[in-house]
Short mmCIF file of C-alpha atoms in Angstrom, two decimals:
data_model
loop_
_atom_site.label_atom_id
_atom_site.label_comp_id
_atom_site.label_asym_id
_atom_site.label_seq_id
_atom_site.Cartn_x
_atom_site.Cartn_y
_atom_site.Cartn_z
CA UNK A 65 225.06 128.49 174.90
CA UNK A 66 224.02 131.79 173.36
CA UNK A 67 222.96 134.49 175.78
CA UNK A 68 219.20 134.41 176.29
CA UNK A 69 216.90 136.43 178.53
CA UNK A 70 214.38 135.02 181.02
CA UNK A 71 211.54 136.84 179.23
CA UNK A 72 211.06 139.18 176.29
CA UNK A 73 212.58 142.60 177.14
CA UNK A 74 209.94 144.37 175.01
CA UNK A 75 207.33 143.92 177.74
CA UNK A 76 209.37 146.31 179.92
CA UNK A 77 209.51 149.00 177.25
CA UNK A 78 205.71 149.21 177.26
CA UNK A 79 205.47 150.07 180.95
CA UNK A 80 203.77 153.42 181.55
CA UNK A 81 205.47 155.11 184.50
CA UNK A 82 202.96 157.98 184.45
CA UNK A 83 200.27 155.67 185.89
CA UNK A 84 198.73 156.08 189.33
CA UNK A 85 200.92 157.38 192.16
CA UNK A 86 204.15 156.31 190.48
CA UNK A 87 206.84 158.91 191.19
CA UNK A 88 209.45 157.62 188.73
CA UNK A 89 208.68 160.28 186.11
CA UNK A 90 209.40 163.12 188.53
CA UNK A 91 212.76 161.53 189.30
CA UNK A 92 213.46 161.04 185.59
CA UNK A 93 213.74 157.27 186.09
CA UNK A 94 212.33 154.42 184.00
CA UNK A 95 213.44 151.00 182.87
CA UNK A 96 215.05 152.71 179.87
CA UNK A 97 216.86 155.30 182.01
CA UNK A 98 217.68 153.74 185.38
CA UNK A 99 220.66 156.04 186.02
CA UNK A 100 224.17 156.72 184.74
CA UNK A 101 226.09 153.60 183.70
CA UNK A 102 223.13 151.45 184.67
CA UNK A 103 220.91 149.20 182.59
CA UNK A 104 217.61 147.63 183.70
CA UNK A 105 216.72 144.42 181.85
CA UNK A 106 215.42 140.86 182.27
CA UNK A 107 217.72 138.36 183.99
CA UNK A 108 219.94 136.73 181.35
CA UNK A 109 221.65 133.37 181.08
CA UNK A 110 225.15 134.85 181.56
CA UNK A 111 224.29 136.76 184.73
CA UNK A 112 225.82 134.02 186.85
CA UNK A 113 229.16 135.43 185.70
CA UNK A 114 228.07 138.98 186.49
CA UNK A 115 227.59 138.32 190.18
CA UNK A 116 223.86 137.59 190.27
CA UNK A 117 224.16 134.90 192.95
CA UNK A 118 226.60 137.03 194.99
CA UNK A 119 224.01 139.79 194.96
CA UNK A 120 221.29 137.41 196.21
CA UNK A 121 223.59 136.37 199.06
CA UNK A 122 223.13 139.92 200.43
CA UNK A 123 219.44 139.01 200.85
CA UNK A 124 219.56 135.53 202.35
CA UNK A 125 221.35 132.19 202.28
CA UNK A 126 222.03 130.98 198.75
CA UNK A 127 224.17 127.88 199.37
CA UNK A 128 226.67 126.53 196.89
CA UNK A 129 225.19 127.04 193.41
CA UNK A 130 227.25 126.07 190.36
CA UNK A 131 226.73 127.71 186.97
CA UNK A 132 225.19 124.45 185.76
CA UNK A 133 222.58 124.50 188.53
CA UNK A 134 221.90 128.19 187.87
CA UNK A 135 221.29 127.52 184.17
CA UNK A 136 219.07 124.53 184.86
CA UNK A 137 216.82 126.64 187.10
CA UNK A 138 216.99 129.59 184.66
CA UNK A 139 215.81 127.36 181.81
CA UNK A 140 213.04 125.80 183.92
CA UNK A 141 211.74 129.26 184.81
CA UNK A 142 211.96 130.38 181.20
CA UNK A 143 209.97 127.34 180.06
CA UNK A 144 207.18 128.43 182.44
CA UNK A 145 206.22 131.18 180.04
CA UNK A 146 204.38 134.10 181.67
CA UNK A 147 205.30 133.14 185.23
CA UNK A 148 208.79 134.36 186.13
CA UNK A 149 209.76 137.98 185.57
CA UNK A 150 213.13 138.60 187.23
CA UNK A 151 214.68 141.96 186.42
CA UNK A 152 218.21 143.11 187.15
CA UNK A 153 220.06 146.41 187.17
CA UNK A 154 223.54 146.06 185.72
CA UNK A 155 226.49 148.39 186.00
CA UNK A 156 227.47 148.42 182.33
CA UNK A 157 231.02 149.63 183.02
CA UNK A 158 231.77 146.90 185.56
CA UNK A 159 229.61 144.17 183.94
CA UNK A 160 228.15 143.59 187.37
CA UNK A 161 224.58 143.02 188.59
CA UNK A 162 223.82 145.58 191.31
CA UNK A 163 220.13 145.02 191.97
CA UNK A 164 217.36 142.56 191.29
CA UNK A 165 213.71 141.83 191.93
CA UNK A 166 211.20 139.13 190.91
CA UNK A 167 207.56 139.14 189.89
CA UNK A 168 205.92 135.71 189.99
CA UNK A 169 202.54 135.42 188.25
CA UNK A 170 200.12 132.78 189.53
CA UNK A 171 197.27 131.55 187.34
CA UNK A 172 193.96 131.06 189.11
CA UNK A 173 190.43 129.85 188.40
CA UNK A 174 188.77 132.30 190.83
CA UNK A 175 188.01 135.95 189.98
CA UNK A 176 187.14 135.07 186.38
CA UNK A 177 190.29 133.03 185.62
CA UNK A 178 192.47 135.68 187.24
CA UNK A 179 196.18 136.25 187.50
CA UNK A 180 197.78 137.15 190.81
CA UNK A 181 201.19 138.74 191.20
CA UNK A 182 203.81 138.29 193.91
CA UNK A 183 206.90 140.43 194.27
CA UNK A 184 209.83 138.53 195.76
CA UNK A 185 213.54 138.76 196.47
CA UNK A 186 214.17 142.50 196.08
CA UNK A 187 217.85 143.25 196.64
CA UNK A 188 220.03 146.30 195.97
CA UNK A 189 223.79 146.24 196.37
CA UNK A 190 225.05 148.46 199.17
CA UNK A 191 227.24 150.31 196.65
CA UNK A 192 224.26 151.89 194.87
CA UNK A 193 221.99 152.91 197.73
CA UNK A 194 220.39 156.33 197.45
CA UNK A 195 219.92 156.16 193.67
CA UNK A 196 216.26 155.05 193.98
CA UNK A 197 217.13 151.74 192.31
CA UNK A 198 215.03 149.74 194.77
CA UNK A 199 212.08 152.04 194.14
CA UNK A 200 212.49 151.72 190.38
CA UNK A 201 212.59 147.92 190.60
CA UNK A 202 209.50 147.65 192.80
CA UNK A 203 207.57 150.18 190.71
CA UNK A 204 208.57 148.41 187.48
CA UNK A 205 207.43 144.99 188.78
CA UNK A 206 204.21 146.46 190.17
CA UNK A 207 203.32 148.24 186.91
CA UNK A 208 204.28 145.10 185.00
CA UNK A 209 201.95 142.96 187.14
CA UNK A 210 199.10 145.39 186.51
CA UNK A 211 199.86 145.45 182.78
CA UNK A 212 199.88 141.64 182.65
CA UNK A 213 196.38 141.70 184.17
CA UNK A 214 196.96 140.68 187.80
CA UNK A 215 193.95 141.53 189.98
CA UNK A 216 196.27 141.99 192.95
CA UNK A 217 199.98 141.81 193.75
CA UNK A 218 201.41 141.03 197.15
CA UNK A 219 204.77 140.98 198.89
CA UNK A 220 206.21 140.06 202.25
CA UNK A 221 208.53 142.40 204.14
CA UNK A 222 210.16 142.97 207.49
CA UNK A 223 208.92 145.71 209.83
CA UNK A 224 211.62 148.31 208.96
CA UNK A 225 210.56 148.20 205.28
CA UNK A 226 206.83 148.74 205.90
CA UNK A 227 207.09 152.49 205.30
CA UNK A 228 209.06 151.98 202.10
CA UNK A 229 206.52 149.57 200.59
CA UNK A 230 203.41 151.47 201.70
CA UNK A 231 204.52 154.36 199.47
CA UNK A 232 203.76 152.18 196.43
CA UNK A 233 200.19 151.65 197.57
CA UNK A 234 200.78 148.33 199.30
CA UNK A 235 198.66 147.81 202.40
CA UNK A 236 198.20 145.29 205.13
CA UNK A 237 194.63 143.98 205.00
CA UNK A 238 192.30 143.52 207.98
CA UNK A 239 191.37 139.99 208.95
CA UNK A 240 194.15 138.55 206.79
CA UNK A 241 196.93 136.42 208.24
CA UNK A 242 199.99 135.03 206.56
CA UNK A 243 201.12 131.72 208.03
CA UNK A 244 204.22 129.68 207.28
CA UNK A 245 205.35 126.13 207.90
CA UNK A 246 209.10 125.65 207.49
CA UNK A 247 210.53 122.26 206.55
CA UNK A 248 214.16 123.37 206.55
CA UNK A 249 216.12 126.63 206.36
CA UNK B 209 188.99 115.84 174.28
CA UNK B 210 189.94 112.80 176.37
CA UNK B 211 189.81 113.25 180.12
CA UNK B 212 193.21 114.29 181.47
CA UNK B 213 194.40 115.20 184.97
CA UNK B 214 196.24 118.37 185.96
CA UNK B 215 199.17 116.30 187.27
CA UNK B 216 200.12 112.65 187.66
CA UNK B 217 197.93 111.05 190.35
CA UNK B 218 200.78 108.71 191.37
CA UNK B 219 202.49 111.52 193.28
CA UNK B 220 199.55 111.49 195.73
CA UNK B 221 199.81 107.76 196.36
CA UNK B 222 203.36 108.21 197.64
CA UNK B 223 202.35 110.63 200.40
CA UNK B 224 203.25 109.35 203.87
CA UNK B 225 200.49 110.39 206.30
CA UNK B 226 202.44 109.01 209.27
CA UNK B 227 204.90 111.94 209.04
CA UNK B 228 205.25 114.61 211.72
CA UNK B 229 202.13 115.75 213.59
CA UNK B 230 199.78 114.58 210.86
CA UNK B 231 196.63 113.15 212.47
CA UNK B 232 195.11 111.60 209.34
CA UNK B 233 196.21 108.05 210.24
CA UNK B 234 194.39 108.13 213.56
CA UNK B 235 191.22 109.19 211.73
CA UNK B 236 191.75 106.48 209.12
CA UNK B 237 191.91 109.08 206.36
CA UNK B 238 194.30 109.34 203.41
CA UNK B 239 194.13 110.35 199.77
CA UNK B 240 193.24 106.73 199.00
CA UNK B 241 190.49 106.58 201.66
CA UNK B 242 188.97 110.04 202.01
CA UNK B 243 185.62 108.72 203.28
CA UNK B 244 182.59 106.78 202.06
CA UNK B 245 181.56 107.53 198.47
CA UNK B 246 184.39 110.05 198.21
CA UNK B 247 187.44 110.11 195.98
CA UNK B 248 190.47 112.39 196.33
CA UNK B 249 192.35 113.02 193.08
CA UNK B 250 193.99 115.68 190.91
CA UNK B 251 191.69 118.18 189.19
CA UNK B 252 190.63 116.76 185.80
CA UNK B 253 189.61 118.29 182.50
CA UNK B 254 185.96 117.25 182.89
CA UNK B 255 185.51 118.73 186.37
CA UNK B 256 183.88 121.82 184.91
CA UNK B 257 180.86 119.56 184.39
CA UNK B 258 181.10 118.21 187.93
CA UNK B 259 180.54 121.57 189.57
CA UNK B 260 184.14 122.65 190.16
CA UNK B 261 183.47 126.32 189.40
CA UNK B 262 180.24 126.28 191.46
CA UNK B 263 182.27 124.99 194.38
CA UNK B 264 184.82 127.80 193.99
CA UNK B 265 181.95 130.31 194.03
CA UNK B 266 181.44 129.33 197.71
CA UNK B 267 184.91 130.76 198.32
CA UNK B 268 184.89 134.01 196.37
CA UNK B 269 183.74 135.69 193.17
CA UNK B 270 184.35 133.55 190.12
CA UNK B 271 182.60 135.57 187.38
CA UNK B 272 181.22 134.06 184.20
CA UNK B 273 183.58 131.26 183.16
CA UNK B 274 182.70 129.11 180.15
CA UNK B 275 183.95 125.54 179.76
CA UNK B 276 186.26 126.78 177.00
CA UNK B 277 187.87 129.34 179.34
CA UNK B 278 188.15 126.70 182.07
CA UNK B 279 189.94 124.29 179.72
CA UNK B 280 192.28 126.97 178.42
CA UNK B 281 193.42 127.79 181.96
CA UNK B 282 193.52 124.09 182.90
CA UNK B 283 195.84 123.36 179.97
CA UNK B 284 198.04 126.38 180.70
CA UNK B 285 198.47 125.21 184.31
CA UNK B 286 199.16 121.65 183.16
CA UNK B 287 201.85 122.90 180.75
CA UNK B 288 203.61 124.52 183.73
CA UNK B 289 204.81 121.14 184.87
CA UNK B 290 205.61 120.93 188.59
CA UNK B 291 203.83 124.17 189.50
CA UNK B 292 200.07 123.63 189.90
CA UNK B 293 198.78 120.85 192.15
CA UNK B 294 195.02 121.28 192.50
CA UNK B 295 193.28 118.39 194.25
CA UNK B 296 189.56 117.74 194.49
CA UNK B 297 187.30 115.49 196.52
CA UNK B 298 184.52 114.03 194.43
CA UNK B 299 181.28 112.40 195.53
CA UNK B 300 181.47 109.35 193.26
CA UNK B 301 177.74 108.63 193.49
CA UNK B 302 176.69 112.13 192.53
CA UNK B 303 179.61 112.85 190.15
CA UNK B 304 180.04 116.12 192.00
CA UNK B 305 183.13 117.96 193.29
CA UNK B 306 182.65 118.67 197.00
CA UNK B 307 186.01 120.08 198.03
CA UNK B 308 189.21 121.45 196.54
CA UNK B 309 192.57 122.95 197.43
CA UNK B 310 195.65 124.15 195.52
CA UNK B 311 199.38 123.89 196.05
CA UNK B 312 201.43 126.28 193.93
CA UNK B 313 205.17 125.61 193.76
CA UNK B 314 207.47 128.57 193.11
CA UNK B 315 211.00 128.02 191.81
CA UNK B 316 213.65 130.21 193.38
CA UNK B 317 217.37 130.93 193.09
CA UNK B 318 217.84 131.59 196.83
CA UNK B 319 218.27 128.86 199.46
CA UNK B 320 220.29 126.70 197.09
CA UNK B 321 217.87 126.84 194.12
CA UNK B 322 214.91 126.20 196.43
CA UNK B 323 211.25 125.48 195.89
CA UNK B 324 208.62 127.30 197.93
CA UNK B 325 205.04 126.13 198.37
CA UNK B 326 201.84 128.12 198.69
CA UNK B 327 198.49 126.65 199.65
CA UNK B 328 195.59 128.51 198.08
CA UNK B 329 191.84 128.38 197.52
CA UNK B 330 190.79 125.74 200.07
CA UNK B 331 187.04 125.17 199.84
CA UNK B 332 184.73 122.48 201.22
CA UNK B 333 181.06 122.25 200.25
CA UNK B 334 178.69 122.93 203.15
CA UNK B 335 177.11 119.51 202.57
CA UNK B 336 180.20 117.63 203.75
CA UNK B 337 181.34 119.61 206.77
CA UNK B 338 182.38 117.54 209.79
CA UNK B 339 184.01 114.76 207.75
CA UNK B 340 187.53 116.22 208.13
CA UNK B 341 187.72 116.76 204.38
CA UNK B 342 189.25 120.22 204.79
CA UNK B 343 191.88 118.79 207.13
CA UNK B 344 192.66 115.96 204.70
CA UNK B 345 193.09 118.41 201.82
CA UNK B 346 195.38 120.77 203.73
CA UNK B 347 197.44 117.89 205.16
CA UNK B 348 197.74 116.29 201.71
CA UNK B 349 198.94 119.52 200.09
CA UNK B 350 201.34 120.22 202.95
CA UNK B 351 202.88 116.74 202.85
CA UNK B 352 203.03 116.97 199.07
CA UNK B 353 204.89 120.29 199.25
CA UNK B 354 207.42 118.77 201.67
CA UNK B 355 207.80 115.69 199.46
CA UNK B 356 208.40 117.88 196.39
CA UNK B 357 211.23 119.58 198.30
CA UNK B 358 209.75 122.94 199.31
CA UNK B 359 211.80 124.59 202.05
CA UNK B 360 208.66 126.29 203.34
CA UNK B 361 204.97 126.47 202.52
CA UNK B 362 202.70 129.39 203.33
CA UNK B 363 199.04 130.28 203.22
CA UNK B 364 196.81 133.25 203.88
CA UNK B 365 193.71 132.97 206.06
CA UNK B 366 191.09 135.02 207.84
CA UNK B 367 191.11 135.40 211.64
CA UNK B 368 188.45 132.74 212.38
CA UNK B 369 190.56 130.09 210.62
CA UNK B 370 193.81 130.81 212.52
CA UNK B 371 193.17 128.03 215.04
CA UNK B 372 192.36 125.53 212.31
CA UNK B 373 195.56 126.18 210.37
CA UNK B 374 197.88 126.38 213.39
CA UNK B 375 197.06 122.72 214.11
CA UNK B 376 199.00 121.76 210.97
CA UNK B 377 202.11 123.52 212.25
CA UNK B 378 201.54 126.80 210.41
CA UNK B 379 202.70 129.85 212.31
CA UNK B 380 202.69 133.58 211.94
CA UNK B 381 206.31 134.82 211.93
CA UNK B 382 207.67 137.78 213.88
CA UNK B 383 208.80 140.80 211.92
CA UNK B 384 207.05 139.55 208.77
CA UNK B 385 204.33 141.54 207.06
CA UNK B 386 202.14 140.59 204.13
CA UNK B 387 201.15 143.56 202.00
CA UNK B 388 198.77 143.73 199.07
CA UNK B 389 198.05 146.17 196.28
CA UNK B 390 194.72 145.58 194.57
CA UNK B 391 194.16 146.66 190.98
CA UNK B 392 190.57 145.43 190.74
CA UNK B 393 188.29 143.04 192.61
#
């Protein structure tokens, strides 16, 4: 199979990092300049061989996923045009995925046929901490969700990351509870 | 356009209401017997004319949505096969939608290529309170999410509804925060 991307990379090039409270410009970071030897781009069909699943295993359990299963899910996501925006940061010298994050766009009928964004599965390899890669990924997905027309974008995080995410303008909301029912782990 | 449903109604018929703590059996309720003069089914393309958007306006702002806009979004959701499960309860005598709820299924790479469910936009018309319609809708979507293979299903609710949702087995989780950034209302 030829290498294909999960979504059209052009949509990333149009992101305006000078918007709002975004601090990427002052750090000289953007999706086109994520740092030396790094490339920020959509997830691609050959990223299974560049350690994408290994990276996710730093975040949570991933189980035993073959390349075939990876590609099946990749293609299903890709067919859901406008829904799955998974970006990765690749070390171009090592051909290795070092960071990733997902924006999922939900279509709604409320709020004048709105779109709602959700940021999920942010992970940065231990080897590239301190290079603001996590910040760049979150800011990129957040600006992308706004650009796509989402009326709001949410994420879930553990207590130690509250301070990190609040810097992007994320807030807990009063009188709002998030409840979960687990069927298996 | 011929009347079409958002998803195949057969998937609802296979739901087993005797599972887990589900209390629907003891109330004699199921998707096939939601109550006198009521019908539970997938959202359909002609529900715009049966008051579906008016019903949603009891939940939140819906703006000015024409039938054309409704159908465009309906078809986009339908094309995303396996993602949008919106069910409605119709008063068959009045041809009017009285209740609705949505299950959104997200495809993931983590947890062995998992699915994750989200229950959204539960609304019951004031005229049919006390008939356990809300309970039937939530239980149906929850059992559906489990049947489809979701490893967990979540929802957001306001404080006064915490007790209602906890009865289904939903729980708040320790060290988990839900943060939102709003772009417009």
